[in-house]
Amino acid sequence: MYIFKAGVVGAGTMGGEIAQVITYAGLPVVMKDIDQEMLDAGMEQIRSIYQARVDKGKMGAGDMESKLDLVTTTLSYDAFADVDIVIEAVPEKMAIKKQVFRELEEACPEQTIFASNTSALSISEMGAATDKPHKVIGMHFFNPAHVMKLVEVIPGLDTGRETQDDVVMFAETLRKIPVVVQECPGFLVNRLLMPYLNEATLALEEGAATATEIDTAVVDWGMPMGPFTLMDMLGIDVCADVGEYLYSEYGERMRPARLFEKLLGAGRLGEKTGVGFYDHPGGESEDVHQMIKDLQAAGEVATGTPFTVERLMYPLINEAAQCVLENVATMTDIDMAMVAGTGMTYGGERVGPLVVADQIGLDQVAETLKELEADFGPRFRPARPLRLRVRAGHLGVKTGKGFYEHT
Ligand code: 3HC
């Protein structure tokens, strides 16, 4: 099925960005919210993304206006009678998402695909709340959506193959790189990214290093931005929600750092509130330093733990290995998703975590994880695909075989 017109429900940051991406590909989009102010802000966001392109000389002002004309904003579902796909980007609460899909069933034709931009929640569960689970699918964009190339396509248990193929084709029409990911909490990229972001926060609250030191070390390692800069961009509330959900699903190894509660309690939600891990502008925050001192003084967190960049990056590699075991995606898709979704590089090349592990040496990665396990506990236990390959002498580039074959 070719998609001629799309709907977006929720005009927040991601809803606005997704609507912009759709219009950039030349397709009309209806953007709905329950709040006129949100709609206005969403429209303003779309305009500002185009305006930046105009200012950089990448687009003419006339082109910008014709792209903006492709957006219809609305408070009702009236304009949804002829949409081929709807992408919901409402708050990350299962009950709200189910409610939206039920409302959409009333408003949209039978063949309309219902896609969710959820960061982590179950697509199968959303599908089961509708009368057409074969038409329900995950379509997960990455922030900033107008820049990041990846779209995770997540079929639920009852999603039809045709729906999956249509959404893959639609993502390509949007000039994105679709990667099909089997449903699991956090899907692929957030499942790898969140333990790394959490570990950075644990290191921070334990006084292992400052936010600036950690960010700098990670950028030197090859990520385009450090974990605290990234979390401030994504929103501390978004990261905390995803983190709590992953903890509820995967258990102890994903227990969230305590500092998240403190930041949330103080309304430090990141760039959008002007304050998060950092002050924007300003950088390192005395208030956050005080929160860390309070957590340490109350004995709520460990203190004096060491910081190494491996402490952050190896859990990400380890989770990628676990995803290989669980067939969450193919190895090349795991690597491509991390490059296209997070801008990951290593040694100056755009490569994902499994390639990185092969380059470092799987024996070295596994050995360091074991040392971290001895220091910090079982969250660092090397995943089976890693242990298996080390035992078989598949150590990566140096032996010609690791996750990949190297000639
Ligand atoms: N917020 C929004 N947009 C931003 C931004 C920010 N903090 N920082 C930069 N951008 C935009 C710029 O406006 C610019 O857009 P334009 O081309 O339309 O003008 C574009 O990004 C490129 O900016 P720069 O030229 O300054 O390029 P940089 O080299 O600094 O790259 C970046 C910026 C692309 C954001 C890069 O730092 C990056 O790739 N960071 C990693 C982002 C990431 O990991 N995203 C995924 C997070 S996980 C997720 O979203 C899942 C969700 O479910 C939680």
CSV table of C-alpha atoms and ligand atoms in Angstrom, one decimal:
chain,number,residue,atom,x,y,z
A,1,MET,CA,0.0,0.0,0.0
A,2,TYR,CA,1.5,3.4,-1.0
A,3,ILE,CA,1.1,6.1,1.7
A,4,PHE,CA,-0.3,9.3,0.2
A,5,LYS,CA,-1.3,11.1,3.4
A,6,ALA,CA,-0.2,10.7,7.0
A,7,GLY,CA,-1.5,11.7,10.5
A,8,VAL,CA,0.5,12.5,13.6
A,9,VAL,CA,-1.1,12.5,17.0
A,10,GLY,CA,0.7,14.5,19.7
A,11,ALA,CA,2.4,17.8,18.7
A,12,GLY,CA,5.2,17.6,21.3
A,13,THR,CA,8.9,17.6,20.4
A,14,MET,CA,8.8,14.2,18.6
A,15,GLY,CA,5.4,14.7,17.0
A,16,GLY,CA,6.5,18.1,15.5
A,17,GLU,CA,9.8,16.6,14.3
A,18,ILE,CA,8.0,13.6,12.7
A,19,ALA,CA,5.5,15.9,10.9
A,20,GLN,CA,8.4,17.9,9.6
A,21,VAL,CA,10.1,14.8,8.3
A,22,ILE,CA,6.9,13.7,6.5
A,23,THR,CA,6.4,17.1,4.8
A,24,TYR,CA,10.1,17.3,3.9
A,25,ALA,CA,9.4,14.1,1.8
A,26,GLY,CA,6.6,16.0,0.1
A,27,LEU,CA,3.6,14.3,1.8
A,28,PRO,CA,0.7,16.0,3.4
A,29,VAL,CA,0.3,15.5,7.2
A,30,VAL,CA,-2.5,16.2,9.7
A,31,MET,CA,-1.1,16.9,13.1
A,32,LYS,CA,-3.5,16.6,16.0
A,33,ASP,CA,-3.3,17.5,19.7
A,34,ILE,CA,-5.8,18.1,22.5
A,35,ASP,CA,-4.2,21.5,23.2
A,36,GLN,CA,-4.1,24.4,20.8
A,37,GLU,CA,-0.9,25.8,22.5
A,38,MET,CA,0.8,22.5,21.8
A,39,LEU,CA,-0.3,22.6,18.2
A,40,ASP,CA,1.0,26.1,17.8
A,41,ALA,CA,4.3,25.2,19.4
A,42,GLY,CA,4.6,22.1,17.2
A,43,MET,CA,3.9,24.2,14.1
A,44,GLU,CA,6.6,26.7,15.3
A,45,GLN,CA,9.0,23.9,15.7
A,46,ILE,CA,8.4,22.7,12.1
A,47,ARG,CA,8.9,26.2,10.9
A,48,SER,CA,12.1,26.7,12.8
A,49,ILE,CA,13.6,23.5,11.4
A,50,TYR,CA,12.8,24.7,7.9
A,51,GLN,CA,14.0,28.2,8.7
A,52,ALA,CA,17.4,26.9,9.8
A,53,ARG,CA,17.7,25.2,6.3
A,54,VAL,CA,16.7,28.5,4.6
A,55,ASP,CA,19.2,30.4,6.8
A,56,LYS,CA,21.9,27.9,5.8
A,57,GLY,CA,21.1,28.5,2.1
A,58,LYS,CA,19.9,24.8,1.7
A,59,MET,CA,16.3,25.8,0.8
A,60,GLY,CA,14.5,28.7,-0.7
A,61,ALA,CA,11.9,30.6,1.4
A,62,GLY,CA,9.2,29.7,-1.2
A,63,ASP,CA,10.0,26.0,-0.8
A,64,MET,CA,9.7,26.4,2.9
A,65,GLU,CA,6.2,27.9,2.6
A,66,SER,CA,5.1,25.1,0.3
A,67,LYS,CA,6.4,22.5,2.7
A,68,LEU,CA,4.6,24.3,5.6
A,69,ASP,CA,1.4,24.3,3.5
A,70,LEU,CA,1.5,20.5,3.7
A,71,VAL,CA,0.7,20.6,7.4
A,72,THR,CA,-2.8,20.8,8.7
A,73,THR,CA,-3.2,21.2,12.5
A,74,THR,CA,-6.4,20.1,14.2
A,75,LEU,CA,-7.9,19.5,17.6
A,76,SER,CA,-10.3,16.9,16.2
A,77,TYR,CA,-10.1,13.6,14.3
A,78,ASP,CA,-12.2,15.0,11.4
A,79,ALA,CA,-9.3,15.3,9.0
A,80,PHE,CA,-8.3,11.6,9.6
A,81,ALA,CA,-10.9,10.1,7.3
A,82,ASP,CA,-8.4,9.7,4.4
A,83,VAL,CA,-5.0,9.1,6.1
A,84,ASP,CA,-3.1,5.9,5.2
A,85,ILE,CA,-0.9,5.9,8.3
A,86,VAL,CA,-1.1,7.6,11.7
A,87,ILE,CA,2.0,7.9,13.9
A,88,GLU,CA,1.2,8.5,17.6
A,89,ALA,CA,3.7,10.5,19.6
A,90,VAL,CA,1.7,11.0,22.8
A,91,PRO,CA,3.1,10.7,26.3
A,92,GLU,CA,4.8,7.3,27.1
A,93,LYS,CA,1.8,5.9,29.1
A,94,MET,CA,0.3,2.7,27.8
A,95,ALA,CA,-3.2,3.7,28.8
A,96,ILE,CA,-3.0,7.0,26.8
A,97,LYS,CA,-1.6,5.2,23.7
A,98,LYS,CA,-4.4,2.5,23.8
A,99,GLN,CA,-7.0,5.2,24.2
A,100,VAL,CA,-5.6,7.1,21.2
A,101,PHE,CA,-5.7,4.0,19.0
A,102,ARG,CA,-9.3,3.3,20.1
A,103,GLU,CA,-10.3,6.8,19.1
A,104,LEU,CA,-8.4,6.4,15.8
A,105,GLU,CA,-10.4,3.3,15.0
A,106,GLU,CA,-13.5,5.4,15.0
A,107,ALA,CA,-12.0,8.1,12.8
A,108,CYS,CA,-9.9,6.2,10.2
A,109,PRO,CA,-10.7,3.8,7.4
A,110,GLU,CA,-10.1,0.1,8.0
A,111,GLN,CA,-6.8,0.0,6.0
A,112,THR,CA,-5.1,2.8,7.9
A,113,ILE,CA,-1.9,1.7,9.6
A,114,PHE,CA,-1.5,2.7,13.3
A,115,ALA,CA,2.2,3.3,14.1
A,116,SER,CA,3.5,4.1,17.5
A,117,ASN,CA,6.7,6.2,18.1
A,118,THR,CA,7.0,4.7,21.6
A,119,SER,CA,10.6,4.5,22.9
A,120,ALA,CA,10.2,1.2,24.6
A,121,LEU,CA,6.6,0.0,25.3
A,122,SER,CA,5.0,-3.1,23.9
A,123,ILE,CA,3.6,-2.9,20.4
A,124,SER,CA,1.8,-6.2,20.9
A,125,GLU,CA,-0.1,-4.8,23.9
A,126,MET,CA,-1.1,-1.7,21.9
A,127,GLY,CA,-2.3,-3.9,19.0
A,128,ALA,CA,-4.3,-6.1,21.3
A,129,ALA,CA,-6.3,-3.0,22.5
A,130,THR,CA,-7.6,-2.5,18.9
A,131,ASP,CA,-9.7,-4.6,16.6
A,132,LYS,CA,-7.0,-4.7,14.0
A,133,PRO,CA,-3.7,-5.7,15.6
A,134,HIS,CA,-2.4,-6.7,12.1
A,135,LYS,CA,-2.3,-3.0,11.3
A,136,VAL,CA,-0.5,-1.9,14.5
A,137,ILE,CA,3.3,-1.4,14.4
A,138,GLY,CA,6.2,0.5,16.0
A,139,MET,CA,7.8,3.2,14.0
A,140,HIS,CA,10.5,4.7,16.3
A,141,PHE,CA,12.3,7.9,15.3
A,142,PHE,CA,15.4,9.3,17.0
A,143,ASN,CA,16.0,12.7,18.3
A,144,PRO,CA,16.6,15.1,16.6
A,145,ALA,CA,14.4,13.3,14.1
A,146,HIS,CA,15.1,15.7,11.2
A,147,VAL,CA,18.8,14.7,11.5
A,148,MET,CA,19.0,11.1,12.7
A,149,LYS,CA,18.7,8.7,9.8
A,150,LEU,CA,17.4,5.7,11.7
A,151,VAL,CA,13.8,4.5,12.1
A,152,GLU,CA,13.2,1.3,14.0
A,153,VAL,CA,10.3,-0.7,12.6
A,154,ILE,CA,8.9,-3.0,15.3
A,155,PRO,CA,6.3,-5.6,14.4
A,156,GLY,CA,4.2,-6.8,17.3
A,157,LEU,CA,3.1,-10.5,17.7
A,158,ASP,CA,0.1,-9.9,15.5
A,159,THR,CA,1.4,-7.3,13.1
A,160,GLY,CA,0.8,-8.3,9.4
A,161,ARG,CA,3.8,-8.8,7.1
A,162,GLU,CA,2.1,-6.4,4.7
A,163,THR,CA,2.0,-3.7,7.3
A,164,GLN,CA,5.7,-4.2,8.1
A,165,ASP,CA,6.6,-4.0,4.4
A,166,ASP,CA,4.5,-0.9,3.9
A,167,VAL,CA,6.1,0.9,6.9
A,168,VAL,CA,9.6,-0.1,5.7
A,169,MET,CA,8.8,1.4,2.3
A,170,PHE,CA,7.2,4.5,4.0
A,171,ALA,CA,10.4,5.1,6.1
A,172,GLU,CA,12.5,4.9,2.9
A,173,THR,CA,10.1,7.4,1.3
A,174,LEU,CA,11.0,9.7,4.2
A,175,ARG,CA,14.7,9.2,3.3
A,176,LYS,CA,15.3,7.3,6.5
A,177,ILE,CA,17.1,4.0,7.2
A,178,PRO,CA,14.5,1.5,8.4
A,179,VAL,CA,15.8,-1.4,10.6
A,180,VAL,CA,13.3,-4.1,11.5
A,181,VAL,CA,13.7,-5.0,15.2
A,182,GLN,CA,12.0,-7.8,17.1
A,183,GLU,CA,9.8,-6.6,19.9
A,184,CYS,CA,11.6,-6.4,23.3
A,185,PRO,CA,11.6,-3.7,25.9
A,186,GLY,CA,13.5,-0.7,24.6
A,187,PHE,CA,13.7,-2.4,21.2
A,188,LEU,CA,17.3,-2.2,20.0
A,189,VAL,CA,18.8,1.3,20.3
A,190,ASN,CA,17.3,2.3,23.6
A,191,ARG,CA,18.0,-1.1,25.1
A,192,LEU,CA,21.7,-0.5,24.3
A,193,LEU,CA,21.8,3.2,25.0
A,194,MET,CA,20.0,3.4,28.3
A,195,PRO,CA,22.3,1.1,30.3
A,196,TYR,CA,25.2,3.3,29.1
A,197,LEU,CA,23.4,6.5,30.0
A,198,ASN,CA,22.5,5.0,33.4
A,199,GLU,CA,26.1,3.9,34.0
A,200,ALA,CA,27.2,7.4,33.3
A,201,THR,CA,24.7,8.7,35.9
A,202,LEU,CA,25.9,6.1,38.4
A,203,ALA,CA,29.5,7.2,37.9
A,204,LEU,CA,28.5,10.8,38.3
A,205,GLU,CA,26.4,10.4,41.5
A,206,GLU,CA,29.2,8.2,43.0
A,207,GLY,CA,31.7,11.0,42.5
A,208,ALA,CA,33.8,9.0,40.0
A,209,ALA,CA,34.1,12.0,37.7
A,210,THR,CA,32.2,15.2,36.9
A,211,ALA,CA,29.6,15.5,34.1
A,212,THR,CA,32.0,17.4,31.9
A,213,GLU,CA,34.8,14.9,32.5
A,214,ILE,CA,32.5,12.0,31.6
A,215,ASP,CA,31.1,13.8,28.5
A,216,THR,CA,34.6,14.6,27.3
A,217,ALA,CA,35.8,11.1,27.7
A,218,VAL,CA,32.9,9.7,25.8
A,219,VAL,CA,33.3,12.2,22.9
A,220,ASP,CA,37.0,11.3,22.8
A,221,TRP,CA,35.9,7.7,22.6
A,222,GLY,CA,33.8,8.4,19.5
A,223,MET,CA,30.2,9.3,20.4
A,224,PRO,CA,29.0,12.6,18.9
A,225,MET,CA,27.9,14.0,22.2
A,226,GLY,CA,28.5,12.9,25.8
A,227,PRO,CA,25.8,11.1,27.9
A,228,PHE,CA,24.7,14.2,29.9
A,229,THR,CA,24.5,16.5,26.9
A,230,LEU,CA,22.4,13.8,25.2
A,231,MET,CA,20.1,13.2,28.2
A,232,ASP,CA,19.6,17.0,28.5
A,233,MET,CA,18.6,17.1,24.8
A,234,LEU,CA,16.3,14.0,25.1
A,235,GLY,CA,14.7,15.2,28.4
A,236,ILE,CA,15.4,13.8,31.8
A,237,ASP,CA,11.7,12.8,32.1
A,238,VAL,CA,11.9,10.8,28.9
A,239,CYS,CA,15.2,9.0,30.0
A,240,ALA,CA,13.8,8.3,33.5
A,241,ASP,CA,10.6,6.9,32.1
A,242,VAL,CA,12.4,4.6,29.7
A,243,GLY,CA,14.9,3.7,32.4
A,244,GLU,CA,12.1,2.7,34.9
A,245,TYR,CA,10.4,0.6,32.2
A,246,LEU,CA,13.6,-1.2,31.3
A,247,TYR,CA,14.2,-1.8,35.0
A,248,SER,CA,10.7,-3.3,35.4
A,249,GLU,CA,11.3,-5.6,32.5
A,250,TYR,CA,15.0,-6.6,32.7
A,251,GLY,CA,15.4,-6.3,36.5
A,252,GLU,CA,18.4,-5.5,38.7
A,253,ARG,CA,21.0,-5.0,35.9
A,254,MET,CA,19.1,-2.0,34.7
A,255,ARG,CA,18.3,-0.4,38.1
A,256,PRO,CA,18.2,3.4,37.5
A,257,ALA,CA,20.6,5.8,39.2
A,258,ARG,CA,19.1,7.7,42.1
A,259,LEU,CA,20.0,11.1,40.7
A,260,PHE,CA,17.2,10.9,38.2
A,261,GLU,CA,14.6,11.2,40.9
A,262,LYS,CA,16.4,14.2,42.3
A,263,LEU,CA,16.5,15.9,39.0
A,264,LEU,CA,12.9,15.2,38.3
A,265,GLY,CA,11.9,16.4,41.8
A,266,ALA,CA,13.6,19.7,41.1
A,267,GLY,CA,12.0,20.1,37.7
A,268,ARG,CA,15.4,19.8,36.0
A,269,LEU,CA,14.1,18.1,32.8
A,270,GLY,CA,17.0,19.2,30.5
A,271,GLU,CA,17.2,21.7,27.7
A,272,LYS,CA,13.5,22.2,27.5
A,273,THR,CA,13.4,23.6,31.1
A,274,GLY,CA,16.8,25.3,30.8
A,275,VAL,CA,18.3,23.1,33.4
A,276,GLY,CA,19.1,19.4,33.6
A,277,PHE,CA,22.4,17.7,34.4
A,278,TYR,CA,23.8,21.1,33.2
A,279,ASP,CA,22.5,24.6,33.3
A,280,HIS,CA,21.6,25.9,29.8
A,281,PRO,CA,23.5,28.1,29.4
A,282,GLY,CA,26.2,27.8,32.1
A,283,GLY,CA,27.4,24.2,32.1
A,284,GLU,CA,28.2,22.4,35.4
A,285,SER,CA,25.5,23.1,38.0
A,286,GLU,CA,26.1,23.9,41.7
A,287,ASP,CA,22.6,22.5,42.4
A,288,VAL,CA,23.4,19.2,40.8
A,289,HIS,CA,26.7,19.0,42.7
A,290,GLN,CA,24.7,19.6,45.9
A,291,MET,CA,22.2,16.8,45.0
A,292,ILE,CA,25.2,14.4,44.5
A,293,LYS,CA,26.7,15.5,47.9
A,294,ASP,CA,23.3,14.9,49.6
A,295,LEU,CA,22.9,11.4,48.0
A,296,GLN,CA,26.4,10.5,49.2
A,297,ALA,CA,25.9,12.0,52.7
A,298,ALA,CA,22.7,10.0,53.1
A,299,GLY,CA,24.6,6.8,52.2
A,300,GLU,CA,22.1,6.3,49.3
A,301,VAL,CA,24.9,5.8,46.7
A,302,ALA,CA,28.3,4.3,46.6
A,303,THR,CA,31.3,6.7,46.8
A,304,GLY,CA,34.8,6.8,45.5
A,305,THR,CA,34.2,4.3,42.6
A,306,PRO,CA,36.6,4.6,39.7
A,307,PHE,CA,35.7,6.1,36.3
A,308,THR,CA,36.9,4.6,33.0
A,309,VAL,CA,35.2,5.1,29.7
A,310,GLU,CA,35.0,1.3,29.4
A,311,ARG,CA,32.7,1.3,32.4
A,312,LEU,CA,30.2,3.1,30.2
A,313,MET,CA,30.9,1.7,26.7
A,314,TYR,CA,31.3,-2.0,27.5
A,315,PRO,CA,27.8,-2.5,28.9
A,316,LEU,CA,26.5,-1.1,25.6
A,317,ILE,CA,28.7,-3.6,23.7
A,318,ASN,CA,27.6,-6.4,26.1
A,319,GLU,CA,23.9,-5.6,25.5
A,320,ALA,CA,24.5,-5.7,21.8
A,321,ALA,CA,25.9,-9.2,22.2
A,322,GLN,CA,22.9,-10.2,24.2
A,323,CYS,CA,20.7,-8.9,21.4
A,324,VAL,CA,22.6,-11.1,19.0
A,325,LEU,CA,21.6,-14.1,21.2
A,326,GLU,CA,18.0,-13.0,21.3
A,327,ASN,CA,17.8,-12.4,17.5
A,328,VAL,CA,16.6,-8.8,18.2
A,329,ALA,CA,18.1,-7.9,14.8
A,330,THR,CA,20.8,-9.1,12.5
A,331,MET,CA,24.4,-8.2,13.5
A,332,THR,CA,24.8,-5.8,10.6
A,333,ASP,CA,21.4,-4.2,11.5
A,334,ILE,CA,22.5,-3.8,15.2
A,335,ASP,CA,25.6,-2.0,14.1
A,336,MET,CA,23.9,0.1,11.4
A,337,ALA,CA,21.1,1.1,13.8
A,338,MET,CA,23.6,2.4,16.4
A,339,VAL,CA,25.5,4.4,13.7
A,340,ALA,CA,22.3,5.8,12.1
A,341,GLY,CA,20.4,6.3,15.4
A,342,THR,CA,23.2,7.6,17.7
A,343,GLY,CA,26.0,8.7,15.4
A,344,MET,CA,28.4,6.2,17.0
A,345,THR,CA,32.0,6.2,15.7
A,346,TYR,CA,35.2,4.5,16.9
A,347,GLY,CA,38.7,5.2,15.7
A,348,GLY,CA,37.4,7.8,13.4
A,349,GLU,CA,35.0,5.4,11.6
A,350,ARG,CA,31.3,5.1,11.7
A,351,VAL,CA,31.0,1.7,13.2
A,352,GLY,CA,28.6,0.0,15.6
A,353,PRO,CA,29.3,-1.9,18.9
A,354,LEU,CA,29.9,-5.4,17.4
A,355,VAL,CA,32.5,-4.1,15.0
A,356,VAL,CA,34.0,-2.1,17.8
A,357,ALA,CA,34.2,-5.3,19.9
A,358,ASP,CA,35.9,-7.1,17.0
A,359,GLN,CA,38.4,-4.3,16.7
A,360,ILE,CA,39.2,-4.2,20.4
A,361,GLY,CA,39.4,-7.9,20.8
A,362,LEU,CA,36.5,-10.0,22.3
A,363,ASP,CA,38.9,-11.4,24.9
A,364,GLN,CA,39.8,-7.9,26.1
A,365,VAL,CA,36.2,-6.8,26.2
A,366,ALA,CA,35.2,-9.9,28.1
A,367,GLU,CA,38.1,-9.6,30.5
A,368,THR,CA,37.4,-6.0,31.3
A,369,LEU,CA,33.7,-6.8,31.8
A,370,LYS,CA,34.7,-9.5,34.3
A,371,GLU,CA,36.9,-7.0,36.2
A,372,LEU,CA,34.0,-4.5,36.2
A,373,GLU,CA,31.7,-7.3,37.4
A,374,ALA,CA,34.1,-8.0,40.3
A,375,ASP,CA,34.1,-4.3,41.2
A,376,PHE,CA,30.4,-3.4,40.6
A,377,GLY,CA,28.4,-6.6,40.4
A,378,PRO,CA,26.5,-8.8,38.0
A,379,ARG,CA,25.2,-6.0,35.7
A,380,PHE,CA,28.6,-6.3,34.0
A,381,ARG,CA,28.6,-10.1,33.5
A,382,PRO,CA,29.8,-10.8,29.9
A,383,ALA,CA,26.9,-11.9,27.7
A,384,ARG,CA,27.0,-15.5,26.4
A,385,PRO,CA,27.7,-14.7,22.7
A,386,LEU,CA,30.9,-12.9,24.0
A,387,ARG,CA,32.0,-15.8,26.3
A,388,LEU,CA,31.2,-18.4,23.7
A,389,ARG,CA,33.3,-16.7,21.0
A,390,VAL,CA,36.2,-16.1,23.4
A,391,ARG,CA,36.3,-19.8,24.3
A,392,ALA,CA,36.2,-20.7,20.6
A,393,GLY,CA,39.2,-18.4,19.9
A,394,HIS,CA,37.0,-16.1,17.8
A,395,LEU,CA,38.6,-13.0,19.2
A,396,GLY,CA,37.8,-10.5,16.4
A,397,VAL,CA,40.1,-8.9,13.9
A,398,LYS,CA,43.3,-10.3,15.4
A,399,THR,CA,42.1,-13.9,14.8
A,400,GLY,CA,40.2,-13.3,11.6
A,401,LYS,CA,36.9,-14.2,13.3
A,402,GLY,CA,34.8,-12.6,16.0
A,403,PHE,CA,31.2,-11.4,15.5
A,404,TYR,CA,32.2,-11.0,11.9
A,405,GLU,CA,34.7,-12.7,9.6
A,406,HIS,CA,37.7,-10.6,8.8
A,407,THR,CA,39.9,-11.3,5.8
B,1,3HC,N1,18.3,19.7,19.7
B,1,3HC,C1,17.7,19.6,18.5
B,1,3HC,N2,18.4,19.7,17.3
B,1,3HC,C2,19.7,19.8,17.4
B,1,3HC,C3,20.5,19.9,18.6
B,1,3HC,C4,19.7,19.8,19.8
B,1,3HC,N3,20.3,19.8,21.0
B,1,3HC,N4,21.8,20.0,18.4
B,1,3HC,C5,21.9,20.0,17.0
B,1,3HC,N5,20.7,19.9,16.5
B,1,3HC,C6,20.4,19.9,15.0
B,1,3HC,C7,20.8,21.2,14.4
B,1,3HC,O1,19.7,22.2,14.5
B,1,3HC,C8,21.1,20.9,13.0
B,1,3HC,O2,19.9,20.9,12.2
B,1,3HC,P1,19.9,21.6,10.7
B,1,3HC,O3,20.8,20.7,9.9
B,1,3HC,O4,18.4,21.4,10.3
B,1,3HC,O5,20.3,22.9,10.9
B,1,3HC,C9,21.6,19.4,13.1
B,1,3HC,O6,21.2,18.9,14.4
B,1,3HC,C10,23.0,19.3,12.9
B,1,3HC,O7,23.6,20.1,13.9
B,1,3HC,P2,25.0,20.5,13.9
B,1,3HC,O8,25.4,21.0,12.5
B,1,3HC,O9,25.3,21.4,15.0
B,1,3HC,O10,25.7,19.1,13.9
B,1,3HC,P3,26.5,18.4,15.0
B,1,3HC,O11,27.6,17.8,14.4
B,1,3HC,O12,26.6,19.2,16.3
B,1,3HC,O13,25.4,17.2,15.3
B,1,3HC,C11,23.7,15.9,16.4
B,1,3HC,C12,24.3,17.3,16.2
B,1,3HC,C13,23.2,15.4,15.1
B,1,3HC,C14,22.6,16.1,17.4
B,1,3HC,C15,24.9,15.0,16.9
B,1,3HC,O14,25.5,15.5,18.0
B,1,3HC,C16,24.4,13.6,17.3
B,1,3HC,O15,24.3,12.7,16.4
B,1,3HC,N6,24.1,13.4,18.6
B,1,3HC,C17,23.6,12.1,19.0
B,1,3HC,C18,22.1,12.1,19.1
B,1,3HC,C19,21.5,10.8,19.5
B,1,3HC,O16,22.1,9.9,20.0
B,1,3HC,N7,20.2,10.7,19.2
B,1,3HC,C20,19.4,9.5,19.6
B,1,3HC,C21,19.0,9.5,21.0
B,1,3HC,S1,18.0,8.2,21.5
B,1,3HC,C22,16.4,8.6,21.0
B,1,3HC,O17,16.2,9.6,20.4
B,1,3HC,C23,15.4,7.6,21.3
B,1,3HC,C24,14.3,8.1,22.1
B,1,3HC,O18,13.3,7.1,22.2
B,1,3HC,C25,14.7,8.4,23.6
